CSV table of C-alpha atoms in Angstrom, one decimal:
chain,number,residue,atom,x,y,z
U,1,UNK,CA,139.7,-77.3,-78.4
U,2,UNK,CA,137.9,-74.1,-79.8
U,3,UNK,CA,136.1,-74.3,-83.1
U,4,UNK,CA,139.0,-72.0,-85.0
U,5,UNK,CA,141.5,-74.5,-83.7
U,6,UNK,CA,139.7,-77.5,-84.8
U,7,UNK,CA,139.2,-76.3,-88.4
U,8,UNK,CA,142.9,-75.5,-88.5
U,9,UNK,CA,144.1,-78.7,-87.1
U,10,UNK,CA,141.5,-80.5,-89.9
U,11,UNK,CA,142.9,-78.7,-92.8
U,12,UNK,CA,146.6,-79.6,-92.0
U,13,UNK,CA,145.6,-83.2,-91.3
U,14,UNK,CA,143.1,-83.2,-94.3
U,15,UNK,CA,146.1,-82.2,-96.5
U,16,UNK,CA,148.3,-84.8,-94.7
U,17,UNK,CA,145.6,-87.3,-96.2
U,18,UNK,CA,146.2,-86.3,-99.8
U,19,UNK,CA,149.5,-88.8,-98.9
U,20,UNK,CA,146.8,-91.2,-99.5
U,21,UNK,CA,144.4,-89.6,-101.9
U,22,UNK,CA,147.0,-88.4,-104.3
U,23,UNK,CA,148.6,-92.1,-104.9
U,24,UNK,CA,144.8,-93.3,-105.1
U,25,UNK,CA,144.3,-90.6,-107.9
U,26,UNK,CA,147.3,-91.9,-109.7
U,27,UNK,CA,146.8,-95.4,-109.7
U,28,UNK,CA,143.0,-95.0,-111.1
U,29,UNK,CA,144.0,-92.4,-113.8
U,30,UNK,CA,144.3,-93.9,-117.0
U,31,UNK,CA,146.1,-90.9,-118.4
U,32,UNK,CA,149.4,-89.1,-117.0
U,33,UNK,CA,148.7,-87.0,-113.9
U,34,UNK,CA,150.0,-83.3,-113.9
U,35,UNK,CA,151.1,-81.3,-111.1
U,36,UNK,CA,148.2,-79.2,-111.2
U,37,UNK,CA,146.1,-82.3,-110.4
U,38,UNK,CA,148.0,-83.1,-107.4
U,39,UNK,CA,147.9,-79.6,-106.0
U,40,UNK,CA,144.2,-79.6,-106.6
U,41,UNK,CA,143.8,-82.6,-104.4
U,42,UNK,CA,145.9,-81.5,-101.8
U,43,UNK,CA,143.9,-78.2,-101.7
U,44,UNK,CA,140.4,-80.3,-101.7
U,45,UNK,CA,141.4,-83.0,-99.0
U,46,UNK,CA,142.6,-80.1,-96.7
U,47,UNK,CA,139.3,-78.4,-96.9
U,48,UNK,CA,137.6,-81.5,-96.5
U,49,UNK,CA,139.7,-81.9,-93.2
U,50,UNK,CA,138.8,-78.6,-92.3
U,51,UNK,CA,134.9,-79.1,-92.7
U,52,UNK,CA,135.0,-82.8,-90.8
U,53,UNK,CA,136.8,-81.1,-88.2
U,54,UNK,CA,133.5,-79.5,-87.1
U,55,UNK,CA,131.2,-82.4,-87.8
U,56,UNK,CA,129.8,-84.4,-84.9
U,57,UNK,CA,132.5,-87.2,-83.6
U,58,UNK,CA,130.6,-89.9,-85.1
U,59,UNK,CA,131.1,-88.7,-88.4
U,60,UNK,CA,134.8,-87.5,-88.3
U,61,UNK,CA,136.1,-91.1,-89.6
U,62,UNK,CA,133.9,-91.1,-92.7
U,63,UNK,CA,134.8,-87.5,-93.3
U,64,UNK,CA,138.5,-88.7,-93.4
U,65,UNK,CA,137.6,-91.4,-95.9
U,66,UNK,CA,136.1,-88.5,-98.0
U,67,UNK,CA,139.0,-86.6,-98.3
U,68,UNK,CA,141.1,-89.8,-98.8
U,69,UNK,CA,138.8,-91.5,-101.1
U,70,UNK,CA,136.2,-89.2,-102.1
U,71,UNK,CA,138.5,-86.7,-103.4
U,72,UNK,CA,140.2,-88.6,-105.8
U,73,UNK,CA,137.2,-90.2,-107.0
U,74,UNK,CA,136.1,-86.7,-107.9
U,75,UNK,CA,139.1,-85.6,-109.4
U,76,UNK,CA,139.2,-88.6,-111.8
U,77,UNK,CA,135.7,-87.9,-112.6
U,78,UNK,CA,136.9,-84.2,-113.8
U,79,UNK,CA,140.1,-85.5,-115.6
U,80,UNK,CA,138.4,-88.7,-117.6
U,81,UNK,CA,134.7,-88.3,-116.6
U,82,UNK,CA,134.6,-91.4,-114.8
U,83,UNK,CA,134.4,-92.7,-111.3
U,84,UNK,CA,136.4,-95.3,-110.6
U,85,UNK,CA,134.8,-98.5,-108.8
U,86,UNK,CA,137.9,-99.0,-107.4
U,87,UNK,CA,137.2,-96.1,-105.2
U,88,UNK,CA,133.7,-96.2,-104.9
U,89,UNK,CA,133.3,-99.4,-103.4
U,90,UNK,CA,136.1,-99.0,-100.8
U,91,UNK,CA,134.5,-95.8,-99.7
U,92,UNK,CA,131.0,-97.4,-99.1
U,93,UNK,CA,132.6,-100.3,-97.4
U,94,UNK,CA,134.6,-97.9,-95.3
U,95,UNK,CA,131.7,-95.5,-94.7
U,96,UNK,CA,129.4,-98.2,-93.5
U,97,UNK,CA,131.8,-99.6,-91.3
U,98,UNK,CA,132.5,-96.1,-89.6
U,99,UNK,CA,128.9,-95.4,-89.4
U,100,UNK,CA,127.9,-99.1,-88.1
U,101,UNK,CA,130.9,-98.6,-85.5
U,102,UNK,CA,129.7,-95.1,-84.0
U,103,UNK,CA,125.7,-96.3,-84.0
U,104,UNK,CA,127.5,-99.1,-81.3
U,105,UNK,CA,129.5,-96.8,-79.6
U,106,UNK,CA,126.9,-94.0,-79.0
U,107,UNK,CA,123.8,-96.1,-79.4
U,108,UNK,CA,122.4,-94.6,-82.1
U,109,UNK,CA,120.4,-97.0,-84.0
U,110,UNK,CA,118.0,-94.6,-85.3
U,111,UNK,CA,120.8,-92.6,-87.1
U,112,UNK,CA,122.2,-95.7,-88.5
U,113,UNK,CA,118.8,-96.6,-89.7
U,114,UNK,CA,118.6,-93.3,-91.6
U,115,UNK,CA,122.2,-93.6,-92.8
U,116,UNK,CA,121.3,-96.9,-94.8
U,117,UNK,CA,117.7,-94.9,-95.6
U,118,UNK,CA,120.0,-92.0,-96.9
U,119,UNK,CA,122.0,-94.6,-99.1
U,120,UNK,CA,118.9,-95.8,-100.8
U,121,UNK,CA,117.4,-92.9,-101.4
U,122,UNK,CA,120.4,-90.9,-103.0
U,123,UNK,CA,121.5,-94.1,-104.7
U,124,UNK,CA,117.5,-94.9,-105.9
U,125,UNK,CA,117.5,-91.5,-107.3
U,126,UNK,CA,120.2,-91.8,-109.5
U,127,UNK,CA,119.6,-95.4,-110.4
U,128,UNK,CA,116.2,-94.3,-111.9
U,129,UNK,CA,117.6,-91.5,-113.9
U,130,UNK,CA,120.2,-93.4,-115.2
U,131,UNK,CA,118.1,-96.2,-116.3
U,132,UNK,CA,115.5,-93.7,-117.8
U,133,UNK,CA,117.8,-91.3,-119.4
U,134,UNK,CA,121.3,-93.0,-119.3
U,135,UNK,CA,122.5,-90.3,-116.8
U,136,UNK,CA,124.5,-89.7,-114.7
U,137,UNK,CA,127.1,-92.5,-115.3
U,138,UNK,CA,127.0,-95.5,-113.6
U,139,UNK,CA,130.4,-94.0,-111.3
U,140,UNK,CA,127.9,-91.6,-110.2
U,141,UNK,CA,125.3,-93.9,-108.9
U,142,UNK,CA,127.9,-96.1,-107.1
U,143,UNK,CA,129.3,-93.3,-105.2
U,144,UNK,CA,126.0,-91.8,-104.1
U,145,UNK,CA,125.2,-94.4,-101.4
U,146,UNK,CA,128.4,-93.3,-99.6
U,147,UNK,CA,127.2,-89.8,-99.8
U,148,UNK,CA,123.8,-90.8,-98.8
U,149,UNK,CA,125.0,-92.9,-95.7
U,150,UNK,CA,126.9,-89.7,-94.3
U,151,UNK,CA,124.1,-87.0,-94.6
U,152,UNK,CA,121.1,-89.5,-93.8
U,153,UNK,CA,122.8,-90.2,-90.6
U,154,UNK,CA,122.2,-86.2,-90.0
U,155,UNK,CA,118.3,-86.8,-91.2
U,156,UNK,CA,116.1,-86.3,-93.8
U,157,UNK,CA,116.5,-82.3,-93.9
U,158,UNK,CA,120.4,-82.7,-94.4
U,159,UNK,CA,120.1,-85.4,-96.8
U,160,UNK,CA,117.6,-83.8,-99.1
U,161,UNK,CA,119.8,-80.7,-99.0
U,162,UNK,CA,122.7,-82.6,-100.3
U,163,UNK,CA,120.9,-84.2,-103.1
U,164,UNK,CA,119.2,-81.1,-104.1
U,165,UNK,CA,122.6,-79.0,-103.4
U,166,UNK,CA,124.6,-81.5,-106.0
U,167,UNK,CA,122.2,-80.5,-108.5
U,168,UNK,CA,122.5,-76.9,-107.9
U,169,UNK,CA,126.3,-77.1,-107.8
U,170,UNK,CA,126.5,-79.4,-111.0
U,171,UNK,CA,124.1,-76.8,-113.0
U,172,UNK,CA,126.6,-73.6,-111.7
U,173,UNK,CA,129.5,-76.2,-112.9
U,174,UNK,CA,127.9,-76.8,-115.9
U,175,UNK,CA,127.2,-73.1,-116.8
U,176,UNK,CA,130.9,-72.1,-115.7
U,177,UNK,CA,131.8,-75.2,-118.0
U,178,UNK,CA,129.8,-73.9,-121.3
U,179,UNK,CA,131.3,-70.4,-120.8
U,180,UNK,CA,134.8,-71.9,-121.1
U,181,UNK,CA,133.8,-74.3,-123.5
U,182,UNK,CA,135.4,-76.6,-121.5
U,183,UNK,CA,132.4,-79.1,-121.3
U,184,UNK,CA,129.0,-79.6,-123.4
U,185,UNK,CA,125.6,-80.7,-122.1
U,186,UNK,CA,125.1,-82.4,-125.1
U,187,UNK,CA,128.0,-84.7,-125.3
U,188,UNK,CA,127.4,-85.5,-121.5
U,189,UNK,CA,130.6,-84.5,-120.4
U,190,UNK,CA,129.8,-82.6,-117.3
U,191,UNK,CA,131.2,-84.6,-114.1
U,192,UNK,CA,128.6,-84.8,-111.6
U,193,UNK,CA,130.9,-86.5,-108.9
U,194,UNK,CA,132.7,-82.9,-107.7
U,195,UNK,CA,129.3,-81.1,-107.1
U,196,UNK,CA,127.8,-84.4,-105.0
U,197,UNK,CA,131.1,-84.5,-103.0
U,198,UNK,CA,131.1,-80.7,-102.3
U,199,UNK,CA,127.1,-80.5,-101.4
U,200,UNK,CA,127.9,-83.4,-99.2
U,201,UNK,CA,130.6,-81.6,-97.0
U,202,UNK,CA,128.9,-78.3,-97.4
U,203,UNK,CA,125.5,-79.9,-96.3
U,204,UNK,CA,127.0,-81.8,-93.0
U,205,UNK,CA,129.1,-78.7,-92.2
U,206,UNK,CA,126.0,-76.9,-92.3
U,207,UNK,CA,124.5,-79.3,-90.1
U,208,UNK,CA,127.1,-79.2,-87.3
């Protein structure tokens, strides 16, 4: 299957995974969801699916989990400025299971070791920041290991690219938020989960 067809198939299948991500979003959201929220989730899941279609086969299942669970987690962060434990916990377990399985099938123990290192590094960076400054939120700290595992599997270069990229995207998002007066840096309402997820997907896609 050529790469263009893989992207199209991934886009369609990713959009189909919104059948899971949309109900998860609704179930974890404390306020009433609106139609634009669902549209954004379908589009985001489709984009993640399209990106994951070109990733190494060992990461495709993890990419599907990002579309199903990571997307609604980021969406809740946008709407309510929190990342629910009900989503970060199963995402972490799911990504870990997919990578352990991939390592057993492909005999990729070094990659699995780096995945674990990636989880510790990204999670540790945010945990230290949270302890010292109170930012980012605890939900972002709990989301980081899942994303760190995925990028760690690909190596230090892509792990660091994802971490740095998440902050760059967050800065861009904060600037746009200030322009439209939707978020304030002073009240700490700028969601970090979306740029973290976007940087992870972008880094993994560039690595492919």
